[in-house]
Amino acid sequence: MSGDESSIAHAAELIRAGRLVAFPTETVYGLGANALDAEAVARIFAAKGRPHTVPLIVHVDSIAMAQTLASDWPEAAEILARRYWPGPLTLVLPKRDIVPDIVTAGLPTVGLRMPAHPLALALIRTARVPIAAPSANRFTELSPTAARDVPSALADCVLDGGPAEVGIESTVLSLARAPLLLRPGVIPLPEIEKLIGPVEIAASVTAGAHPSPGLHLRHYRPTTPLFLIAPGDPVPEGRGARLRMGHEMPADPLEYAAALYRTLHRLDAEGWDWIAVDCPPDTPAWAGVLDRLRRASAAVTHP
Ligand code: AMP
Ligand code: MG
C-alpha cells in the first residue's frame, strides 16, 4: 500500500483497532501496534516469534508524546531529543504506568524514539497513539529496509515508503541512570558525549567482538553463513560473495549502513555458500555497522 492520505487513514484505523501495520522508518521497516494496548502488542511478539524478554521501542510524534510515556525527562533527554529527533536515536527512560509491561519486557524503563520518515510520523499523528514497533521481520532474521522485504504474513497492512535511508537500527541510549550505550547506530558516540558528557558502553555491545552462543548474538543474521574477515584474508571453500569496502560496498560508513541489509537480503536470495565481509575499522563512525556485522557473522577470523 502506498503512502497517500487514504492509505495512512486506513492504517491508522487498523492501529486503533488493535491490528498490526508494517511501516517505513528511516532506520528499518517497523511492525507496529498501539503501544498502549497490551493485546495488540502481544500480536507483535506472536507474529515475529520474538521472546517476551526483548523489549520494544515505542515510536512517538513529538517530545510532548514522549513525556506522556516517560516518568522522568532529564536534561540530557531534552538536549538529545532536540538535537536528534526526529532521527535514529532511541532514549531509554523510566516508564509511566500507562505503558503496558509487555512493551518493556517487564522492565521499569521504556525505549522512546521519534522516527524521521514522514509516513511514520503521519501514521502516529493520525492514529493519535504511540506505536510500539520492532523491525518487521521474524525473530533473528534480517531487518527489512524496503517494503518488499517485509514478510507479507506478518502484518495486516504494509505501508510502502521507499528504501530506508539509514538502513540499520537506531542507536539505543539509556538515560535511566548514568548515560549508557545499549546499541550503537549511525550516530558517532563522541558526538553524543560532546552534548551530554561521558557515556558508558554496555557489556552486550562490546561482547559482539567475542562471539559466544546465545540468542542475542544471532539477532541480525542472514541465512547464508557470513564470515567477517581481515582485508586480504583467504576466503572459505565453495561459491561465495565477497563484500569489500570501496568495491562491492561503499567506503563511507553512512552509505555502507544504508546498503548493508539490502545487500544481505539480495545475497541470501541468490543462494551463495557463504558471504565474506571485509571487517571495517573499529572507529566510532563505523561502530553501528561493525556491531551488526559481528552479530550477523557465523565466525570472526579478525579480532
Ligand atoms: P528492535 O525493536 O528489534 O530494534 O529491538 C529493540 C531494542 O531496543 C532491544 O533489543 C533493546 O536493545 C532496546 N530496548 C528497547 N527498550 C528497552 C528498554 N526499556 N531497556 C533496554 N533496552 C531497550
Ligand atoms: Mg529487530
mmCIF file of C-alpha atoms and ligand atoms in Angstrom:
data_model
loop_
_atom_site.group_PDB
_atom_site.id
_atom_site.type_symbol
_atom_site.label_atom_id
_atom_site.label_comp_id
_atom_site.label_asym_id
_atom_site.label_seq_id
_atom_site.Cartn_x
_atom_site.Cartn_y
_atom_site.Cartn_z
ATOM 1 C CA MET A 1 0.000 0.000 0.000
ATOM 2 C CA SER A 2 1.416 3.408 -0.924
ATOM 3 C CA GLY A 3 1.634 6.328 1.464
ATOM 4 C CA ASP A 4 -1.241 8.522 0.280
ATOM 5 C CA GLU A 5 -3.711 10.036 2.712
ATOM 6 C CA SER A 6 -6.338 7.303 2.434
ATOM 7 C CA SER A 7 -3.753 4.529 2.986
ATOM 8 C CA ILE A 8 -2.491 6.300 6.083
ATOM 9 C CA ALA A 9 -6.045 6.789 7.359
ATOM 10 C CA HIS A 10 -6.764 3.084 6.783
ATOM 11 C CA ALA A 11 -3.508 2.025 8.505
ATOM 12 C CA ALA A 12 -4.232 4.332 11.452
ATOM 13 C CA GLU A 13 -7.702 2.758 11.792
ATOM 14 C CA LEU A 14 -6.068 -0.682 11.913
ATOM 15 C CA ILE A 15 -3.691 0.528 14.647
ATOM 16 C CA ARG A 16 -6.602 1.903 16.667
ATOM 17 C CA ALA A 17 -8.436 -1.414 16.189
ATOM 18 C CA GLY A 18 -5.521 -3.351 17.720
ATOM 19 C CA ARG A 19 -4.132 -4.711 14.421
ATOM 20 C CA LEU A 20 -0.544 -4.744 13.096
ATOM 21 C CA VAL A 21 0.798 -2.336 10.467
ATOM 22 C CA ALA A 22 4.236 -2.590 8.852
ATOM 23 C CA PHE A 23 5.503 0.909 8.143
ATOM 24 C CA PRO A 24 8.658 2.630 6.902
ATOM 25 C CA THR A 25 11.040 4.437 9.218
ATOM 26 C CA GLU A 26 14.381 5.949 8.268
ATOM 27 C CA THR A 27 16.237 3.105 10.078
ATOM 28 C CA VAL A 28 14.369 -0.080 9.012
ATOM 29 C CA TYR A 29 10.720 -1.052 8.409
ATOM 30 C CA GLY A 30 8.782 -1.494 11.671
ATOM 31 C CA LEU A 31 5.949 -3.842 12.680
ATOM 32 C CA GLY A 32 3.694 -1.519 14.650
ATOM 33 C CA ALA A 33 0.857 -1.788 17.142
ATOM 34 C CA ASN A 34 -0.835 0.605 19.546
ATOM 35 C CA ALA A 35 1.736 0.806 22.354
ATOM 36 C CA LEU A 36 -0.983 1.397 24.970
ATOM 37 C CA ASP A 37 -2.898 -1.797 24.025
ATOM 38 C CA ALA A 38 -1.281 -4.883 25.612
ATOM 39 C CA GLU A 39 -3.289 -7.323 23.445
ATOM 40 C CA ALA A 40 -2.245 -5.574 20.239
ATOM 41 C CA VAL A 41 1.400 -5.598 21.364
ATOM 42 C CA ALA A 42 1.119 -9.331 22.153
ATOM 43 C CA ARG A 43 0.300 -9.860 18.444
ATOM 44 C CA ILE A 44 3.712 -8.385 17.535
ATOM 45 C CA PHE A 45 5.540 -10.937 19.704
ATOM 46 C CA ALA A 46 3.401 -13.791 18.299
ATOM 47 C CA ALA A 47 3.843 -12.728 14.646
ATOM 48 C CA LYS A 48 7.617 -12.346 14.962
ATOM 49 C CA GLY A 49 8.221 -15.330 17.238
ATOM 50 C CA ARG A 50 10.013 -12.834 19.444
ATOM 51 C CA PRO A 51 10.715 -13.874 23.052
ATOM 52 C CA HIS A 52 8.869 -11.768 25.609
ATOM 53 C CA THR A 53 12.211 -10.904 27.215
ATOM 54 C CA VAL A 54 13.204 -8.477 24.404
ATOM 55 C CA PRO A 55 11.605 -5.031 24.890
ATOM 56 C CA LEU A 56 10.079 -2.987 22.046
ATOM 57 C CA ILE A 57 10.846 0.583 21.063
ATOM 58 C CA VAL A 58 7.872 2.966 21.268
ATOM 59 C CA HIS A 59 7.606 5.473 18.416
ATOM 60 C CA VAL A 60 6.273 8.945 19.163
ATOM 61 C CA ASP A 61 5.480 12.008 17.059
ATOM 62 C CA SER A 62 6.869 14.611 19.479
ATOM 63 C CA ILE A 63 8.752 15.285 22.684
ATOM 64 C CA ALA A 64 5.348 16.003 24.235
ATOM 65 C CA MET A 65 4.114 12.487 23.414
ATOM 66 C CA ALA A 66 7.367 11.013 24.791
ATOM 67 C CA GLN A 67 6.749 12.825 28.051
ATOM 68 C CA THR A 68 3.340 11.132 28.396
ATOM 69 C CA LEU A 69 5.210 7.776 28.488
ATOM 70 C CA ALA A 70 8.376 8.613 30.487
ATOM 71 C CA SER A 71 8.037 9.353 34.198
ATOM 72 C CA ASP A 72 11.274 11.340 34.159
ATOM 73 C CA TRP A 73 12.645 13.611 31.427
ATOM 74 C CA PRO A 74 16.215 14.565 32.416
ATOM 75 C CA GLU A 75 18.060 17.457 30.844
ATOM 76 C CA ALA A 76 20.161 15.037 28.779
ATOM 77 C CA ALA A 77 16.945 13.697 27.205
ATOM 78 C CA GLU A 78 15.827 17.211 26.316
ATOM 79 C CA ILE A 79 19.225 18.073 24.798
ATOM 80 C CA LEU A 80 19.467 14.852 22.770
ATOM 81 C CA ALA A 81 15.841 14.860 21.613
ATOM 82 C CA ARG A 82 16.176 18.465 20.444
ATOM 83 C CA ARG A 83 19.367 17.616 18.558
ATOM 84 C CA TYR A 84 18.492 14.210 17.069
ATOM 85 C CA TRP A 85 14.681 13.898 16.884
ATOM 86 C CA PRO A 86 13.158 13.103 14.538
ATOM 87 C CA GLY A 87 16.018 10.678 13.930
ATOM 88 C CA PRO A 88 17.754 7.367 14.638
ATOM 89 C CA LEU A 89 18.232 7.738 18.418
ATOM 90 C CA THR A 90 16.231 5.742 20.992
ATOM 91 C CA LEU A 91 16.237 7.058 24.560
ATOM 92 C CA VAL A 92 15.570 4.610 27.407
ATOM 93 C CA LEU A 93 13.863 6.317 30.355
ATOM 94 C CA PRO A 94 11.821 5.328 33.417
ATOM 95 C CA LYS A 95 8.313 4.433 32.226
ATOM 96 C CA ARG A 96 4.920 5.624 33.355
ATOM 97 C CA ASP A 97 2.237 3.108 34.370
ATOM 98 C CA ILE A 98 0.242 3.616 31.151
ATOM 99 C CA VAL A 99 2.980 1.747 29.242
ATOM 100 C CA PRO A 100 1.985 -1.942 29.436
ATOM 101 C CA ASP A 101 4.628 -4.285 30.897
ATOM 102 C CA ILE A 102 4.622 -6.422 27.743
ATOM 103 C CA VAL A 103 6.072 -3.469 25.777
ATOM 104 C CA THR A 104 9.110 -3.183 28.051
ATOM 105 C CA ALA A 105 9.579 -6.913 28.779
ATOM 106 C CA GLY A 106 8.693 -6.161 32.378
ATOM 107 C CA LEU A 107 11.449 -3.542 32.741
ATOM 108 C CA PRO A 108 10.704 -0.313 34.627
ATOM 109 C CA THR A 109 12.100 1.612 31.625
ATOM 110 C CA VAL A 110 10.792 2.329 28.119
ATOM 111 C CA GLY A 111 12.705 2.931 24.870
ATOM 112 C CA LEU A 112 11.379 6.011 23.018
ATOM 113 C CA ARG A 113 12.110 7.335 19.550
ATOM 114 C CA MET A 114 10.659 9.904 17.154
ATOM 115 C CA PRO A 115 11.257 8.478 13.660
ATOM 116 C CA ALA A 116 12.243 10.775 10.780
ATOM 117 C CA HIS A 117 10.201 9.141 7.998
ATOM 118 C CA PRO A 118 7.177 11.313 7.046
ATOM 119 C CA LEU A 119 4.910 8.242 6.714
ATOM 120 C CA ALA A 120 5.838 7.011 10.193
ATOM 121 C CA LEU A 121 5.092 10.431 11.673
ATOM 122 C CA ALA A 122 1.822 10.705 9.718
ATOM 123 C CA LEU A 123 0.758 7.262 10.959
ATOM 124 C CA ILE A 124 1.415 8.110 14.620
ATOM 125 C CA ARG A 125 -0.303 11.506 14.263
ATOM 126 C CA THR A 126 -3.345 10.054 12.533
ATOM 127 C CA ALA A 127 -3.668 7.116 14.957
ATOM 128 C CA ARG A 128 -3.180 9.564 17.860
ATOM 129 C CA VAL A 129 -1.385 6.882 19.897
ATOM 130 C CA PRO A 130 2.271 5.952 20.376
ATOM 131 C CA ILE A 131 3.262 2.946 18.233
ATOM 132 C CA ALA A 132 5.357 0.088 19.619
ATOM 133 C CA ALA A 133 7.408 -1.391 16.805
ATOM 134 C CA PRO A 134 10.331 -3.762 16.435
ATOM 135 C CA SER A 135 11.749 -4.431 12.974
ATOM 136 C CA ALA A 136 9.252 -6.085 10.604
ATOM 137 C CA ASN A 137 10.974 -9.470 10.337
ATOM 138 C CA ARG A 138 10.735 -12.814 12.154
ATOM 139 C CA PHE A 139 12.954 -13.016 15.234
ATOM 140 C CA THR A 140 16.685 -13.417 14.386
ATOM 141 C CA GLU A 141 16.108 -12.733 10.657
ATOM 142 C CA LEU A 142 17.382 -9.686 8.775
ATOM 143 C CA SER A 143 15.589 -6.383 9.264
ATOM 144 C CA PRO A 144 13.734 -5.191 6.140
ATOM 145 C CA THR A 145 14.865 -1.901 4.595
ATOM 146 C CA ALA A 146 12.276 -1.981 1.782
ATOM 147 C CA ALA A 147 8.548 -2.815 1.755
ATOM 148 C CA ARG A 148 9.117 -5.868 -0.485
ATOM 149 C CA ASP A 149 11.430 -7.398 2.169
ATOM 150 C CA VAL A 150 8.631 -7.378 4.794
ATOM 151 C CA PRO A 151 7.186 -10.928 5.051
ATOM 152 C CA SER A 152 3.561 -10.385 3.970
ATOM 153 C CA ALA A 153 2.101 -12.729 6.626
ATOM 154 C CA LEU A 154 3.453 -10.546 9.473
ATOM 155 C CA ALA A 155 1.138 -7.529 9.201
ATOM 156 C CA ASP A 156 -2.479 -6.667 8.394
ATOM 157 C CA CYS A 157 -1.135 -3.963 6.057
ATOM 158 C CA VAL A 158 2.264 -2.808 4.752
ATOM 159 C CA LEU A 159 2.843 0.884 4.009
ATOM 160 C CA ASP A 160 5.454 1.425 1.283
ATOM 161 C CA GLY A 161 7.687 4.430 1.893
ATOM 162 C CA GLY A 162 10.617 3.507 -0.333
ATOM 163 C CA PRO A 163 14.059 2.351 0.795
ATOM 164 C CA ALA A 164 15.108 3.123 4.397
ATOM 165 C CA GLU A 165 17.691 5.903 4.294
ATOM 166 C CA VAL A 166 19.703 4.964 7.404
ATOM 167 C CA GLY A 167 19.442 1.207 6.866
ATOM 168 C CA ILE A 168 20.430 -0.118 10.323
ATOM 169 C CA GLU A 169 18.541 0.044 13.627
ATOM 170 C CA SER A 170 18.664 3.109 15.888
ATOM 171 C CA THR A 171 21.320 3.947 18.445
ATOM 172 C CA VAL A 172 19.879 2.946 21.867
ATOM 173 C CA LEU A 173 20.994 5.075 24.803
ATOM 174 C CA SER A 174 19.766 4.617 28.370
ATOM 175 C CA LEU A 175 19.330 7.758 30.462
ATOM 176 C CA ALA A 176 17.564 5.892 33.275
ATOM 177 C CA ARG A 177 20.795 6.239 35.290
ATOM 178 C CA ALA A 178 24.230 7.436 34.155
ATOM 179 C CA PRO A 179 24.219 7.513 30.320
ATOM 180 C CA LEU A 180 24.772 4.004 28.921
ATOM 181 C CA LEU A 181 25.061 2.971 25.259
ATOM 182 C CA LEU A 182 22.964 -0.201 24.772
ATOM 183 C CA ARG A 183 23.239 -0.453 20.979
ATOM 184 C CA PRO A 184 25.437 1.545 18.581
ATOM 185 C CA GLY A 185 23.885 3.020 15.433
ATOM 186 C CA VAL A 186 24.957 5.579 12.878
ATOM 187 C CA ILE A 187 25.386 8.470 15.345
ATOM 188 C CA PRO A 188 29.046 8.501 16.454
ATOM 189 C CA LEU A 189 29.322 8.265 20.258
ATOM 190 C CA PRO A 190 31.781 11.195 20.581
ATOM 191 C CA GLU A 191 29.066 13.441 19.076
ATOM 192 C CA ILE A 192 26.646 12.417 21.849
ATOM 193 C CA GLU A 193 29.346 12.811 24.507
ATOM 194 C CA LYS A 194 30.038 16.357 23.343
ATOM 195 C CA LEU A 195 26.433 17.203 24.221
ATOM 196 C CA ILE A 196 25.869 15.299 27.494
ATOM 197 C CA GLY A 197 29.298 14.221 28.777
ATOM 198 C CA PRO A 198 30.790 10.730 29.164
ATOM 199 C CA VAL A 199 28.717 7.687 28.132
ATOM 200 C CA GLU A 200 29.445 4.143 29.358
ATOM 201 C CA ILE A 201 29.264 1.301 26.831
ATOM 202 C CA ALA A 202 27.159 -1.726 27.836
ATOM 203 C CA ALA A 203 28.901 -5.099 28.036
ATOM 204 C CA SER A 204 26.447 -6.533 25.459
ATOM 205 C CA VAL A 205 27.830 -4.091 22.884
ATOM 206 C CA THR A 206 31.495 -4.966 23.339
ATOM 207 C CA ALA A 207 30.569 -8.669 23.669
ATOM 208 C CA GLY A 208 29.921 -8.605 19.935
ATOM 209 C CA ALA A 209 33.679 -8.851 19.453
ATOM 210 C CA HIS A 210 33.837 -12.207 21.254
ATOM 211 C CA PRO A 211 31.090 -14.401 19.831
ATOM 212 C CA SER A 212 29.565 -16.830 22.288
ATOM 213 C CA PRO A 213 26.443 -18.961 21.989
ATOM 214 C CA GLY A 214 23.275 -17.062 22.739
ATOM 215 C CA LEU A 215 20.224 -15.707 21.026
ATOM 216 C CA HIS A 216 21.153 -12.073 21.191
ATOM 217 C CA LEU A 217 24.243 -12.535 19.048
ATOM 218 C CA ARG A 218 22.142 -14.095 16.282
ATOM 219 C CA HIS A 219 19.821 -11.130 16.164
ATOM 220 C CA TYR A 220 20.784 -9.732 12.769
ATOM 221 C CA ARG A 221 21.815 -12.814 10.817
ATOM 222 C CA PRO A 222 21.259 -13.699 7.127
ATOM 223 C CA THR A 223 20.575 -17.391 6.340
ATOM 224 C CA THR A 224 23.788 -17.639 4.279
ATOM 225 C CA PRO A 225 26.815 -18.103 6.601
ATOM 226 C CA LEU A 226 28.579 -14.752 6.869
ATOM 227 C CA PHE A 227 32.285 -14.517 7.661
ATOM 228 C CA LEU A 228 33.891 -11.334 8.881
ATOM 229 C CA ILE A 229 37.467 -11.380 7.613
ATOM 230 C CA ALA A 230 40.507 -9.137 7.619
ATOM 231 C CA PRO A 231 41.015 -7.399 4.267
ATOM 232 C CA GLY A 232 43.182 -9.691 2.138
ATOM 233 C CA ASP A 233 42.443 -12.826 4.242
ATOM 234 C CA PRO A 234 41.721 -16.066 2.358
ATOM 235 C CA VAL A 235 38.024 -16.813 1.772
ATOM 236 C CA PRO A 236 36.234 -20.125 2.540
ATOM 237 C CA GLU A 237 35.876 -23.008 0.026
ATOM 238 C CA GLY A 238 32.937 -23.029 -2.372
ATOM 239 C CA ARG A 239 30.872 -20.400 -4.181
ATOM 240 C CA GLY A 240 30.697 -17.221 -2.204
ATOM 241 C CA ALA A 241 30.136 -13.488 -2.358
ATOM 242 C CA ARG A 242 32.825 -11.084 -1.216
ATOM 243 C CA LEU A 243 31.949 -7.651 0.218
ATOM 244 C CA ARG A 244 34.870 -5.233 0.225
ATOM 245 C CA MET A 245 34.672 -1.592 1.277
ATOM 246 C CA GLY A 246 35.090 0.742 -1.659
ATOM 247 C CA HIS A 247 34.311 -2.121 -4.087
ATOM 248 C CA GLU A 248 31.076 -4.110 -3.657
ATOM 249 C CA MET A 249 30.186 -1.879 -0.662
ATOM 250 C CA PRO A 250 30.552 1.885 -0.166
ATOM 251 C CA ALA A 251 33.662 3.248 1.570
ATOM 252 C CA ASP A 252 31.584 5.731 3.602
ATOM 253 C CA PRO A 253 30.048 4.402 6.860
ATOM 254 C CA LEU A 254 26.618 6.059 6.370
ATOM 255 C CA GLU A 255 26.355 4.802 2.782
ATOM 256 C CA TYR A 256 27.577 1.376 3.902
ATOM 257 C CA ALA A 257 24.868 1.193 6.609
ATOM 258 C CA ALA A 258 22.194 2.193 4.090
ATOM 259 C CA ALA A 259 23.289 -0.596 1.733
ATOM 260 C CA LEU A 260 24.030 -3.362 4.280
ATOM 261 C CA TYR A 261 20.707 -5.198 4.862
ATOM 262 C CA ARG A 262 19.540 -4.622 1.288
ATOM 263 C CA THR A 263 22.744 -6.294 0.068
ATOM 264 C CA LEU A 264 22.476 -9.195 2.552
ATOM 265 C CA HIS A 265 18.802 -9.745 1.582
ATOM 266 C CA ARG A 266 19.815 -9.903 -2.085
ATOM 267 C CA LEU A 267 22.771 -12.250 -1.481
ATOM 268 C CA ASP A 268 20.547 -14.521 0.660
ATOM 269 C CA ALA A 269 18.112 -14.783 -2.264
ATOM 270 C CA GLU A 270 20.970 -15.579 -4.671
ATOM 271 C CA GLY A 271 21.871 -18.742 -2.753
ATOM 272 C CA TRP A 272 25.640 -18.444 -2.192
ATOM 273 C CA ASP A 273 27.573 -20.892 0.028
ATOM 274 C CA TRP A 274 28.966 -18.008 2.072
ATOM 275 C CA ILE A 275 29.297 -14.246 2.314
ATOM 276 C CA ALA A 276 32.750 -12.923 3.267
ATOM 277 C CA VAL A 277 32.792 -9.344 4.518
ATOM 278 C CA ASP A 278 35.934 -7.295 4.976
ATOM 279 C CA CYS A 279 35.961 -6.056 8.568
ATOM 280 C CA PRO A 280 35.501 -2.262 8.715
ATOM 281 C CA PRO A 281 37.717 -0.223 11.065
ATOM 282 C CA ASP A 282 36.918 -0.224 14.789
ATOM 283 C CA THR A 283 36.191 3.528 14.959
ATOM 284 C CA PRO A 284 33.149 5.473 16.308
ATOM 285 C CA ALA A 285 31.845 6.227 12.811
ATOM 286 C CA TRP A 286 31.767 2.500 11.946
ATOM 287 C CA ALA A 287 30.520 1.239 15.351
ATOM 288 C CA GLY A 288 26.915 0.588 14.251
ATOM 289 C CA VAL A 289 27.889 -1.269 11.083
ATOM 290 C CA LEU A 290 30.600 -3.271 12.883
ATOM 291 C CA ASP A 291 28.140 -4.282 15.642
ATOM 292 C CA ARG A 292 25.612 -5.610 13.100
ATOM 293 C CA LEU A 293 28.319 -7.435 11.114
ATOM 294 C CA ARG A 294 29.653 -9.100 14.260
ATOM 295 C CA ARG A 295 26.168 -10.252 15.213
ATOM 296 C CA ALA A 296 25.467 -11.387 11.641
ATOM 297 C CA SER A 297 28.640 -13.414 11.349
ATOM 298 C CA ALA A 298 28.941 -17.160 11.743
ATOM 299 C CA ALA A 299 32.624 -16.719 12.508
ATOM 300 C CA VAL A 300 35.055 -13.883 13.081
ATOM 301 C CA THR A 301 38.544 -14.520 11.814
ATOM 302 C CA HIS A 302 39.567 -10.937 12.534
ATOM 303 C CA PRO A 303 39.639 -9.628 16.124
HETATM 304 P P1 AMP B 1 14.301 -3.869 17.818
HETATM 305 O O1 AMP B 1 12.962 -3.285 18.007
HETATM 306 O O2 AMP B 1 14.271 -5.249 17.232
HETATM 307 O O3 AMP B 1 15.216 -2.919 17.115
HETATM 308 O O4 AMP B 1 14.886 -4.062 19.289
HETATM 309 C C1 AMP B 1 14.711 -3.062 20.231
HETATM 310 C C2 AMP B 1 15.927 -2.995 21.079
HETATM 311 O O5 AMP B 1 15.853 -1.789 21.828
HETATM 312 C C3 AMP B 1 16.028 -4.091 22.109
HETATM 313 O O6 AMP B 1 16.689 -5.216 21.645
HETATM 314 C C4 AMP B 1 16.817 -3.406 23.205
HETATM 315 O O7 AMP B 1 18.182 -3.470 22.903
HETATM 316 C C5 AMP B 1 16.407 -1.956 23.096
HETATM 317 N N1 AMP B 1 15.424 -1.539 24.092
HETATM 318 C C6 AMP B 1 14.153 -1.182 23.907
HETATM 319 N N2 AMP B 1 13.546 -0.852 25.059
HETATM 320 C C7 AMP B 1 14.456 -1.006 26.016
HETATM 321 C C8 AMP B 1 14.452 -0.848 27.427
HETATM 322 N N3 AMP B 1 13.368 -0.455 28.101
HETATM 323 N N4 AMP B 1 15.578 -1.109 28.092
HETATM 324 C C9 AMP B 1 16.681 -1.515 27.436
HETATM 325 N N5 AMP B 1 16.747 -1.691 26.107
HETATM 326 C C10 AMP B 1 15.661 -1.444 25.405
HETATM 327 MG MG MG B 2 14.988 -6.316 15.027
#
